[in-house]
mmCIF file of C-alpha atoms in Angstrom:
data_model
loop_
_atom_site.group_PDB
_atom_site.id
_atom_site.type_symbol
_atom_site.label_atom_id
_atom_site.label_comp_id
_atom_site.label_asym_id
_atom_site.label_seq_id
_atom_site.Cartn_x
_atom_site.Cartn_y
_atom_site.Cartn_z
ATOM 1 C CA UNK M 1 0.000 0.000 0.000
ATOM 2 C CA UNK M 2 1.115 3.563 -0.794
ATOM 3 C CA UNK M 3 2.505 5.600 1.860
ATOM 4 C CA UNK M 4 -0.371 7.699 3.502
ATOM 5 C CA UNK M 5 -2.958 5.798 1.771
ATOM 6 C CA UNK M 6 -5.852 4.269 3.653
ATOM 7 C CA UNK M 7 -6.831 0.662 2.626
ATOM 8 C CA UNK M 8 -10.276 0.124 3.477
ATOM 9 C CA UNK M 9 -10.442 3.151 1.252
ATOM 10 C CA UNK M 10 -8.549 2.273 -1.794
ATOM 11 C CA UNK M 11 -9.971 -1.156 -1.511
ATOM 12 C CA UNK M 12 -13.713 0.025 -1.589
ATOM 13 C CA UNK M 13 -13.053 2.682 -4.538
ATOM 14 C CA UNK M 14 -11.615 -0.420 -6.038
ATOM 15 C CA UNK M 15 -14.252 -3.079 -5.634
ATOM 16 C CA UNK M 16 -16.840 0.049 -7.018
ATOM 17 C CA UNK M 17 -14.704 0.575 -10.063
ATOM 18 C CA UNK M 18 -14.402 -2.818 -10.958
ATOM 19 C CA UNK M 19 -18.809 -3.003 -10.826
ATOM 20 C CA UNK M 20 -18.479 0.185 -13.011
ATOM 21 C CA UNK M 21 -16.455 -1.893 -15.872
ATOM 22 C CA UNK M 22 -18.287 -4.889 -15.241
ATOM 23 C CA UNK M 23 -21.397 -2.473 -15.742
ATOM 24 C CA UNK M 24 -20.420 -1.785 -18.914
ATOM 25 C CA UNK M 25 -20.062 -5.052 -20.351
ATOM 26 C CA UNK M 26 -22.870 -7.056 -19.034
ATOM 27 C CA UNK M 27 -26.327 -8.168 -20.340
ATOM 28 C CA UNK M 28 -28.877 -6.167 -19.039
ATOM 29 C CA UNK M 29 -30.044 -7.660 -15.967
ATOM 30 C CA UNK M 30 -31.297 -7.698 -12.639
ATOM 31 C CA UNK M 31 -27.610 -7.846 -11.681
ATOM 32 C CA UNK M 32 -27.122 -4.805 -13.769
ATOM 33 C CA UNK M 33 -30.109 -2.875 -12.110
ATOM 34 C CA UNK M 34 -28.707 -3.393 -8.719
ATOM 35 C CA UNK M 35 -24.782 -2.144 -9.614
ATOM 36 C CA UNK M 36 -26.911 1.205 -11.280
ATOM 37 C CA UNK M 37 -28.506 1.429 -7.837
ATOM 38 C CA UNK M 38 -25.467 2.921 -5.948
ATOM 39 C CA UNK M 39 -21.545 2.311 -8.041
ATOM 40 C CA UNK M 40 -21.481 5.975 -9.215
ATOM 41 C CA UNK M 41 -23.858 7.688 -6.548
ATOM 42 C CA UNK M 42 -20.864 5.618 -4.481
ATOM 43 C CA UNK M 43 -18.303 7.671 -5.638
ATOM 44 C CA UNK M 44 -19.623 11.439 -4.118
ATOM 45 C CA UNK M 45 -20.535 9.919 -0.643
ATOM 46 C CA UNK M 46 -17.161 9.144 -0.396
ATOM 47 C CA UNK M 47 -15.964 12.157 -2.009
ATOM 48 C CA UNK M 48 -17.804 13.868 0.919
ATOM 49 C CA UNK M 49 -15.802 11.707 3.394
ATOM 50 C CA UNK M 50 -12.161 12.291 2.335
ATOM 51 C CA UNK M 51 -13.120 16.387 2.236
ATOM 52 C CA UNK M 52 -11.546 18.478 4.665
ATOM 53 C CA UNK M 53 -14.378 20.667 4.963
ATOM 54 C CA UNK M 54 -12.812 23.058 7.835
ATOM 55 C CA UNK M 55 -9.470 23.273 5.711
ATOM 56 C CA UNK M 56 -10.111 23.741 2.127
ATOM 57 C CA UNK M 57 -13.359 26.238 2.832
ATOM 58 C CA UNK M 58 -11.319 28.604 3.942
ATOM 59 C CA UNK M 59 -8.718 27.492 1.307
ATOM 60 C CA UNK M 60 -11.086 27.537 -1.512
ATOM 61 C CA UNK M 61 -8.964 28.945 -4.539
ATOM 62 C CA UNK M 62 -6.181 26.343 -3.253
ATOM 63 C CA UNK M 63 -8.745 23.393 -3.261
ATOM 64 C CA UNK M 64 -10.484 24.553 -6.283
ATOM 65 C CA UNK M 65 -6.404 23.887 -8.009
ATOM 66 C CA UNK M 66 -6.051 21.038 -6.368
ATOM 67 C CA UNK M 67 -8.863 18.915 -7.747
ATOM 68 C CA UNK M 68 -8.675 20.713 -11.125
ATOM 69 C CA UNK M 69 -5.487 19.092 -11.483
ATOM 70 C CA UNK M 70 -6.978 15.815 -9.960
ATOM 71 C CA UNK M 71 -10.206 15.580 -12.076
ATOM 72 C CA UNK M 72 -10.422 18.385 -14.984
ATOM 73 C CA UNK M 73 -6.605 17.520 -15.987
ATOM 74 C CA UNK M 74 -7.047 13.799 -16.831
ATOM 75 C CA UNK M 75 -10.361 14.264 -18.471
ATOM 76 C CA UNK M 76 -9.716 16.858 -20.965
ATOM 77 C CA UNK M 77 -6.173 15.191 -21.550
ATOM 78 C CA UNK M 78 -8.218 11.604 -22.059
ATOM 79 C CA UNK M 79 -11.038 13.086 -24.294
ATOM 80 C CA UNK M 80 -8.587 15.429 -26.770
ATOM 81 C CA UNK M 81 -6.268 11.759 -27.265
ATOM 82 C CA UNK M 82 -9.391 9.309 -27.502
ATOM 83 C CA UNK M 83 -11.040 12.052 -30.557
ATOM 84 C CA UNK M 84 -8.318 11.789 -33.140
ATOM 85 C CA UNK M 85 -7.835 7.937 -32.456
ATOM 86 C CA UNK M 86 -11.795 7.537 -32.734
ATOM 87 C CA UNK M 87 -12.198 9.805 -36.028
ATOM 88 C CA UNK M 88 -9.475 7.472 -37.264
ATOM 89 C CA UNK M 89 -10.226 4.012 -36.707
ATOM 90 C CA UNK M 90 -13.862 4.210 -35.575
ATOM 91 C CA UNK M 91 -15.709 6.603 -37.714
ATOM 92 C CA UNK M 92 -13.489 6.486 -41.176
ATOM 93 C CA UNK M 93 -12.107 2.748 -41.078
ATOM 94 C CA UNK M 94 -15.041 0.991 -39.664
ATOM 95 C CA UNK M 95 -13.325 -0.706 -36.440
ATOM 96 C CA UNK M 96 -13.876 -0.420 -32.698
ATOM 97 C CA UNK M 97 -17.684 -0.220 -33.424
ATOM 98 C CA UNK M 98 -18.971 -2.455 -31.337
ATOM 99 C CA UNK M 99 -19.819 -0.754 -28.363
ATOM 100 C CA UNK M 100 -22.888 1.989 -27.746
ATOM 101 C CA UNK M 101 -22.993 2.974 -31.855
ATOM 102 C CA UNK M 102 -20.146 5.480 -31.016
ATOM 103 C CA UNK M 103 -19.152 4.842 -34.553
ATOM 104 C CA UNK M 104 -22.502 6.679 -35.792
ATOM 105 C CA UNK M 105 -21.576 9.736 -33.884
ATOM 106 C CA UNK M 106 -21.510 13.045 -35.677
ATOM 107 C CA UNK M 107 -17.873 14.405 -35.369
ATOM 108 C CA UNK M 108 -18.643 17.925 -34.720
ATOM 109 C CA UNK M 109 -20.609 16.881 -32.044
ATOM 110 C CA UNK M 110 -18.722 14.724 -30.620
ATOM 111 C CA UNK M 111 -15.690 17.783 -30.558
ATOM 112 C CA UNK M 112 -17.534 19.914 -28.971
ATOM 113 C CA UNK M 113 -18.959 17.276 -26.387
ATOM 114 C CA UNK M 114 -15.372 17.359 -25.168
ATOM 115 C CA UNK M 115 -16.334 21.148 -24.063
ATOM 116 C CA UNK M 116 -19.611 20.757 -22.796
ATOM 117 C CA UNK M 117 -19.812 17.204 -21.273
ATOM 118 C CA UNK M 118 -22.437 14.990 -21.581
ATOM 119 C CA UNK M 119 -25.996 16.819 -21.586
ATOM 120 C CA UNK M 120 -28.128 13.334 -22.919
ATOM 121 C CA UNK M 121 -31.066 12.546 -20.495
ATOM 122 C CA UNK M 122 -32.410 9.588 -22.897
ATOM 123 C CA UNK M 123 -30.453 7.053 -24.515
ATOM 124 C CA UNK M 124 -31.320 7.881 -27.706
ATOM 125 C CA UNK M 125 -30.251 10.926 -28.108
ATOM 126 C CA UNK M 126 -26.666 9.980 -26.694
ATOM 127 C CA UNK M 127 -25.672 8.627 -30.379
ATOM 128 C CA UNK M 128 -26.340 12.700 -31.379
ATOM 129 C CA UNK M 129 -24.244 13.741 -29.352
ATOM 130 C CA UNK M 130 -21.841 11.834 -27.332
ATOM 131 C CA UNK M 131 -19.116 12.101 -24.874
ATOM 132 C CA UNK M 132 -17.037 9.856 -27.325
ATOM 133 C CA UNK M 133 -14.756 8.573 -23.967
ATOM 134 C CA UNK M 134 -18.309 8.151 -22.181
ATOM 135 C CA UNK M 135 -17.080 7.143 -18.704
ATOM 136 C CA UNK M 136 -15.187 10.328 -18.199
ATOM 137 C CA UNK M 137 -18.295 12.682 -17.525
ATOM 138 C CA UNK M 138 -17.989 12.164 -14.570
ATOM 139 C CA UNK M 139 -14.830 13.872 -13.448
ATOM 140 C CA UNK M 140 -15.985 16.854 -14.469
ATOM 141 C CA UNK M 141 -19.015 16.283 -12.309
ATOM 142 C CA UNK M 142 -17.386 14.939 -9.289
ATOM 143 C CA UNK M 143 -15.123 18.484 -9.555
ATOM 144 C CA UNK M 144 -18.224 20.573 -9.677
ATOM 145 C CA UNK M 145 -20.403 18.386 -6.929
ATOM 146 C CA UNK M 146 -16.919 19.439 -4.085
ATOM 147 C CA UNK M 147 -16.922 22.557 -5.482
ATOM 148 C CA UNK M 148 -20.728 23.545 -4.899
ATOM 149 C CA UNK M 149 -21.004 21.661 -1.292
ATOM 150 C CA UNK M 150 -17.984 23.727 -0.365
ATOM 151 C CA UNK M 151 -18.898 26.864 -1.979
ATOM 152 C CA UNK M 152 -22.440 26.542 -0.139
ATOM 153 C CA UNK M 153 -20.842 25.939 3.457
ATOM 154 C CA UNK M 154 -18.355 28.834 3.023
ATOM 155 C CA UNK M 155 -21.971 30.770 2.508
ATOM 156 C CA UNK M 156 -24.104 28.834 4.983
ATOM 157 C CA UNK M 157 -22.272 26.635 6.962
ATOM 158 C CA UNK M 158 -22.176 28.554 10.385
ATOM 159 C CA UNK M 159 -25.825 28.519 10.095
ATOM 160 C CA UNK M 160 -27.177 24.580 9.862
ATOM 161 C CA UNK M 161 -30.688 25.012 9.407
ATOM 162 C CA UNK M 162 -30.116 27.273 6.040
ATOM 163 C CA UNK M 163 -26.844 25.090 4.921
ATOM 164 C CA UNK M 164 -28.791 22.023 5.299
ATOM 165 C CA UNK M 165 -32.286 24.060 3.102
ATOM 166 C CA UNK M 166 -29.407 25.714 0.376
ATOM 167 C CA UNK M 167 -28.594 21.498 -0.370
ATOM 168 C CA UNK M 168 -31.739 20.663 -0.635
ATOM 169 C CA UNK M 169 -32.769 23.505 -2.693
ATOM 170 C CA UNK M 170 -29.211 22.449 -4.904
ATOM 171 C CA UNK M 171 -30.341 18.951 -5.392
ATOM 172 C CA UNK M 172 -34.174 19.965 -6.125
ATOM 173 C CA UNK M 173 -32.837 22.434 -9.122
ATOM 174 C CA UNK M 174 -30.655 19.863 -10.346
ATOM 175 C CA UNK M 175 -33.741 16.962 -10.395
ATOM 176 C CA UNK M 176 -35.451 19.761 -12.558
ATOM 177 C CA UNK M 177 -32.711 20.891 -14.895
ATOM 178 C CA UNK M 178 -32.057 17.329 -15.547
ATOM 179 C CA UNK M 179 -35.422 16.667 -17.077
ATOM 180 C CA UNK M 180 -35.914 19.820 -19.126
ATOM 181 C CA UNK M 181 -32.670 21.148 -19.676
ATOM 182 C CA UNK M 182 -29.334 19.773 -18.338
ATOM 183 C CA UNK M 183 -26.486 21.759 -17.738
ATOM 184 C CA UNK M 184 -23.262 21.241 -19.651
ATOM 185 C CA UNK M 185 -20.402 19.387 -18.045
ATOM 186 C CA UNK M 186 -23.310 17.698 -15.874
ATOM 187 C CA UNK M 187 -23.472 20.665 -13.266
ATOM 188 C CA UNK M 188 -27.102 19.461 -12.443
ATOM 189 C CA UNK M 189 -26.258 15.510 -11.550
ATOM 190 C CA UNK M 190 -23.697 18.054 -9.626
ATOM 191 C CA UNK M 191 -26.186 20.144 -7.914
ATOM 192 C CA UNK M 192 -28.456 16.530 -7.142
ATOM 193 C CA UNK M 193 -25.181 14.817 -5.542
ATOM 194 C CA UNK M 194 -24.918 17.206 -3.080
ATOM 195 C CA UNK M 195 -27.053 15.128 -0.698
ATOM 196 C CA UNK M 196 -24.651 12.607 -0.895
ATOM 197 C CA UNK M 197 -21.548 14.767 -0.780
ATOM 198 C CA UNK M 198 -22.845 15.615 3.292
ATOM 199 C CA UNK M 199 -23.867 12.262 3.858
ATOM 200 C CA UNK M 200 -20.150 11.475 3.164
ATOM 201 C CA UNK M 201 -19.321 14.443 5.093
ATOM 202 C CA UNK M 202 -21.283 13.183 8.153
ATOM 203 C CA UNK M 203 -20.094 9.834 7.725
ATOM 204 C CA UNK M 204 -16.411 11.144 8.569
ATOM 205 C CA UNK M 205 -17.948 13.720 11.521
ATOM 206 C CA UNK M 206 -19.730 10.770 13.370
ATOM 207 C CA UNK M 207 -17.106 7.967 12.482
ATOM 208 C CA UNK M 208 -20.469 6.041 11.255
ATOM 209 C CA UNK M 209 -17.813 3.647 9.354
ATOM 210 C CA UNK M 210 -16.527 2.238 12.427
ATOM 211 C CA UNK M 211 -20.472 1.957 13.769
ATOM 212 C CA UNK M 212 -21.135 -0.304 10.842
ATOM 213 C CA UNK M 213 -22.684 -3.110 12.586
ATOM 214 C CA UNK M 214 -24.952 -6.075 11.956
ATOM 215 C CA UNK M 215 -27.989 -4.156 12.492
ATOM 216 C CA UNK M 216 -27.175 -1.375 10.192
ATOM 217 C CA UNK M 217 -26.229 -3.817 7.848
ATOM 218 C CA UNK M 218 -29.498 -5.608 7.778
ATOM 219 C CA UNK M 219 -31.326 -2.147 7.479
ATOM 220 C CA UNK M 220 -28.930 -1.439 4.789
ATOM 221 C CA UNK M 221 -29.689 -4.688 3.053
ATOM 222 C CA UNK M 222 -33.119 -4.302 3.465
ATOM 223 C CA UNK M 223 -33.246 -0.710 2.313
ATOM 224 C CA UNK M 224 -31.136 -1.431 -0.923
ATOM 225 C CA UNK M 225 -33.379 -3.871 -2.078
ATOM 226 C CA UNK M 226 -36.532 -2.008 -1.464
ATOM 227 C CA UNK M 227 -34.978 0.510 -3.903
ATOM 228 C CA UNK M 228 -33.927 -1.881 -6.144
ATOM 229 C CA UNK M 229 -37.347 -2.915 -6.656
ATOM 230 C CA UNK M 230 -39.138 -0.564 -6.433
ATOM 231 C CA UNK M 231 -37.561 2.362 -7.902
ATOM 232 C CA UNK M 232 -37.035 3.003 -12.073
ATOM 233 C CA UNK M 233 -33.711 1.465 -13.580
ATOM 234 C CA UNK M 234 -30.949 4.259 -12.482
ATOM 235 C CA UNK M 235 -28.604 5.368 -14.803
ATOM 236 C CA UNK M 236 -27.291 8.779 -12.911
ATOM 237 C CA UNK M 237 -24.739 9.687 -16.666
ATOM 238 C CA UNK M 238 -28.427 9.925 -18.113
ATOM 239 C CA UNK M 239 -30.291 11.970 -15.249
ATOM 240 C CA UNK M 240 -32.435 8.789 -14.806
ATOM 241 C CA UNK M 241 -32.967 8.609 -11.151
ATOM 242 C CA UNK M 242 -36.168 7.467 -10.616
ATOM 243 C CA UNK M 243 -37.961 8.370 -7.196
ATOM 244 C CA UNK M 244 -35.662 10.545 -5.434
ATOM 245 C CA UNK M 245 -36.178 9.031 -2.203
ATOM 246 C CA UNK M 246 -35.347 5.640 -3.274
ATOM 247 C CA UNK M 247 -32.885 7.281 -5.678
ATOM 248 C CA UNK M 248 -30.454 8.347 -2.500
ATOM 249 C CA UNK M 249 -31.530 5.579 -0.657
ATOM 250 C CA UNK M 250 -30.171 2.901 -2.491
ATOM 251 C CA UNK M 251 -27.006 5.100 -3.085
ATOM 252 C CA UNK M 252 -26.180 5.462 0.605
ATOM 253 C CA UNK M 253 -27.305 1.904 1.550
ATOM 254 C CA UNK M 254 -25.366 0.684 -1.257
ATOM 255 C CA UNK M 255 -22.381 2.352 -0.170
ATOM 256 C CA UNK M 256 -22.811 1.292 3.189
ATOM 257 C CA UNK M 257 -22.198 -2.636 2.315
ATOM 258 C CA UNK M 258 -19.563 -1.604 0.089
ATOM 259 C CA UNK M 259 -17.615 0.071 2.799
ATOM 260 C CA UNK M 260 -18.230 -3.130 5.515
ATOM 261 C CA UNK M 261 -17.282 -5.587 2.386
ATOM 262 C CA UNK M 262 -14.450 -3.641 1.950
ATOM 263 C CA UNK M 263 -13.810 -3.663 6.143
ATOM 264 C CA UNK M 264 -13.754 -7.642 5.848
ATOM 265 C CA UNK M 265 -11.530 -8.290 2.759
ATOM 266 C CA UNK M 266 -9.047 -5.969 4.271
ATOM 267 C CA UNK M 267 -9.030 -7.103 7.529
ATOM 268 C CA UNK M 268 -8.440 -10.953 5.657
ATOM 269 C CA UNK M 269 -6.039 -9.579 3.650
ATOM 270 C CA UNK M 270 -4.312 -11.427 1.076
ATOM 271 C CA UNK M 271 -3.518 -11.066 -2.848
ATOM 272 C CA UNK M 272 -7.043 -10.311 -3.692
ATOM 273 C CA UNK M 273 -7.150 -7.464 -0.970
ATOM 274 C CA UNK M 274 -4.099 -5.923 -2.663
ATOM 275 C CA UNK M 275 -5.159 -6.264 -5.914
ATOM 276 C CA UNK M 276 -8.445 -4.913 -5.518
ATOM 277 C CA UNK M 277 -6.951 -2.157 -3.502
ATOM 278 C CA UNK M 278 -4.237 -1.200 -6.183
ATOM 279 C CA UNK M 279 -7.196 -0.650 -8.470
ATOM 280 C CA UNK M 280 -8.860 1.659 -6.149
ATOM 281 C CA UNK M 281 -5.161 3.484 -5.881
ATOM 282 C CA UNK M 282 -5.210 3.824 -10.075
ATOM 283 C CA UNK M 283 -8.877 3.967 -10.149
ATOM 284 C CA UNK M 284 -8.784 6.884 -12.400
ATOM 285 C CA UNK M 285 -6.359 5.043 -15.364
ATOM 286 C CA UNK M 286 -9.131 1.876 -15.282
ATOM 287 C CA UNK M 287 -12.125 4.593 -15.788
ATOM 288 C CA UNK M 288 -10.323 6.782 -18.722
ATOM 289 C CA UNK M 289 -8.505 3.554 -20.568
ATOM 290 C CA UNK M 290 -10.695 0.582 -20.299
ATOM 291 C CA UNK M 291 -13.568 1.577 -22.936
ATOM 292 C CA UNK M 292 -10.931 1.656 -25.735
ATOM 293 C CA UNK M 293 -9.219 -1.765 -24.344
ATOM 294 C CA UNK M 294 -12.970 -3.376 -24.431
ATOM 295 C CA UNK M 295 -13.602 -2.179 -28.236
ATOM 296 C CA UNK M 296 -10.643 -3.440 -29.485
ATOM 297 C CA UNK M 297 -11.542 -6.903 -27.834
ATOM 298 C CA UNK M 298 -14.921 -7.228 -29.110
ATOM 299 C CA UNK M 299 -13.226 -6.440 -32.586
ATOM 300 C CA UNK M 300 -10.579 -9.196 -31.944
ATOM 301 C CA UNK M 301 -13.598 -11.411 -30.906
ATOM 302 C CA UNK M 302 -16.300 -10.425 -34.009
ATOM 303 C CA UNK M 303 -13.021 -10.365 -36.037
ATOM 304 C CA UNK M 304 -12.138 -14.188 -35.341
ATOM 305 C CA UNK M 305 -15.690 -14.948 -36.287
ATOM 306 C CA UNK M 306 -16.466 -16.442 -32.656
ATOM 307 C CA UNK M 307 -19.806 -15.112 -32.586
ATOM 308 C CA UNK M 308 -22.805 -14.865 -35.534
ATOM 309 C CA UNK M 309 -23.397 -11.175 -34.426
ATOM 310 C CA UNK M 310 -22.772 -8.032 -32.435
ATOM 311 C CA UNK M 311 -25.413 -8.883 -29.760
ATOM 312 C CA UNK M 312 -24.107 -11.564 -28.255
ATOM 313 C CA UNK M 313 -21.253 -9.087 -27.253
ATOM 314 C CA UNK M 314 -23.500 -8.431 -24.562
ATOM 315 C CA UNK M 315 -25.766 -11.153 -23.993
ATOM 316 C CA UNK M 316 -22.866 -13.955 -23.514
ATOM 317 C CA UNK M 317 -21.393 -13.887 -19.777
ATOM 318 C CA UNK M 318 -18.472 -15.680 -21.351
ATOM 319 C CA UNK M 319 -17.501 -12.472 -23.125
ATOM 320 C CA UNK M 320 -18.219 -10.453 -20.407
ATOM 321 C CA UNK M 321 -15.852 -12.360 -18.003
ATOM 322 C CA UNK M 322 -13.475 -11.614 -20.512
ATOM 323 C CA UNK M 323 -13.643 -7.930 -21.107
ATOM 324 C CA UNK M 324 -14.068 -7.328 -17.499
ATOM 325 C CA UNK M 325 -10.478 -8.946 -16.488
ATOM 326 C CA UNK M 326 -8.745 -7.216 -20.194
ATOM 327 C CA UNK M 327 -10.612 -3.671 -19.101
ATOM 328 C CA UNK M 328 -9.459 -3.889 -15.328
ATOM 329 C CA UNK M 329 -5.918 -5.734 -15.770
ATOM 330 C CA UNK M 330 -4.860 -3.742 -18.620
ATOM 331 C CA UNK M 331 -4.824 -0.223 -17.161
ATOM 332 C CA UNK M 332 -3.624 -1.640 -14.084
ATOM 333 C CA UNK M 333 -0.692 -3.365 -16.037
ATOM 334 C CA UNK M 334 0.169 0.194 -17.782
ATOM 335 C CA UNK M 335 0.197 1.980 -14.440
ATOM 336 C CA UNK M 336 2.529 -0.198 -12.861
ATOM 337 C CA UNK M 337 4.647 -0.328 -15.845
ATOM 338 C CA UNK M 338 4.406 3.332 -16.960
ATOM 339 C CA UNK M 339 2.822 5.233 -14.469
ATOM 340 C CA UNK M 340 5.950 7.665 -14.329
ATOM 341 C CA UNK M 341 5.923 8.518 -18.030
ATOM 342 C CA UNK M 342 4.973 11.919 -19.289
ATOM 343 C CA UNK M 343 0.966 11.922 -19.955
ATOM 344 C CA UNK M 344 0.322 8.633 -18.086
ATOM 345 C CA UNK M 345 1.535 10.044 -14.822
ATOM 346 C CA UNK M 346 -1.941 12.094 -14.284
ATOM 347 C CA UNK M 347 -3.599 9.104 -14.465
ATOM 348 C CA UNK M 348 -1.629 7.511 -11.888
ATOM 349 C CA UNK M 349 -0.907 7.478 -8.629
#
């Protein structure tokens, strides 16, 4: 483990990232409606509980650097190297086409998507207009959703009872904008995450992670499912969220038995604890690289003929066991190897 890093941490950023490829690749399922529930939702909670709220509000142009060179950096850098390889091979020779008809996207639209982020809030008009390195949406996102919850408690934060109404004000705006008109670089999903940005925040404040216990994690369990079923298929990258309620619900409930899965494996320890926790220290490099790893697998696979058509891609668990170990391996392999180099090194840690 890296000096200064915490395991449980890296180890439950990890096991999430790992659902988010193996969300990608998957038939649709009830499998796949249950990662949706809470594997990016995940990721803001415990944004809110690694934020040094005390320090970097009164620090904000310092912070606001700081994860601009930790989020905006790799995504813009990521996006402007993935267009001209796309244009290239995807949309004038005909290969990696075999994922989300990114082939059939307009180029000028897909440029300027770069700039404003990804503003689709039904999947078909995502082929329109398309973040062409889809995944990455949400860095810009993530950068926004610390910078709002901190910009709001440098405003409100002495007084609770407005701090508290400003969030929910924040995430009620963003529901609406992200039906009738979302915001470019997704500022709404931004301004709806900031619920889940001070659950993380009170997480930390209480130490609720070392409270975990059996009846919390029944409740949790419980909780998760009733969302699960009940609630609309989540997709938070397409402002599909469902019933609010059940929306955060399942996000925080979800979290929680990520975080106490993540308490056992590292307490067991052992090569799958460190490998799962090295992917949670180079979590960004797996989210930028491993769409363009999985297209050029399915093209090795359609291209050896193993398969009558593009479908089974995702309808074949075979396949999916596949791209899941090439798209998690693979950027972990590069890291390791060239995690130093110029470019690769702000994807790396």
């Amino acid at each position: 483990m890296a000096k200064g890093r915490i395991q449980w941490i890296d180890f439950v950023r990890g096991f999430v990232v790992i659902l988010i490829v193996l969300g990608h690749v998957m038939p649709r399922c009830d499998a796949l409606k249950m990662i949706f529930v809470f594997h990016l939702p995940f990721f803001f909670i415990m944004a809110g509980y690694v934020l040094n709220v005390e320090k970097w509000s009164a620090n904000f142009e310092e912070f606001t650097k700081k994860i601009a060179k930790r989020l905006l950096l790799p995504y813009f850098i990521a996006e402007i190297i993935w267009y001209p390889i796309w244009f290239i091979f995807s949309h004038e020779m005909g290969f990696l086409t075999h994922l989300w008809r990114l082939s059939e996207a307009d180029p000028v639209n897909g440029f300027f998507a770069i700039f404003y982020g990804a503003m689709n809030n039904d999947y078909d008009a995502a082929v329109d207009a398309p973040l062409l390195l889809g995944p990455m949406w949400f860095f810009p996102c993530l950068f926004f959703a610390e910078i709002i919850y901190l910009g709001l408690y440098k405003i409100f934060g002495k007084d609770y009872k407005k701090f508290f109404a400003s969030m929910a004000v924040a995430a009620g705006l963003g529901f609406f904008l992200g039906k009738i008109f979302p915001l470019p670089q997704a500022v709404d999903i931004a301004l709806v995450m900031q619920i889940l940005v001070a659950v993380g925040v009170f997480m930390k404040k209480f130490n609720f992670v070392e409270k975990i216990n059996l009846p919390i994690i029944i409740a949790s369990i419980i909780f998760i499912f009733i969302s699960y079923k009940f609630n609309d298929f989540v997709d938070t990258a397409f402002r599909m969220y469902g019933n609010p309620i059940l929306f955060y619900l399942g996000a925080i409930c979800g979290t929680i038995i990520c975080i106490k899965i993540s308490d056992i494996f590292t307490k067991i320890g052992g090569k799958i604890s460190d490998f799962v926790s090295y992917c949670g220290l180079q979590s960004v490099i797996v989210v930028a690289i491993h769409i363009p790893i999985i297209m050029f697998l399915y093209d090795l696979i359609m291209g050896m003929k193993f398969f009558e058509n593009d479908k089974l891609l995702h309808e074949n668990w075979s396949v999916t066991i596949i791209a899941l170990i090439f798209g998690v391996t693979i950027p972990l392999l590069i890291a390791k190897k060239f995690g130093r180099k110029p470019i690769i090194k702000y994807f790396c840690n």
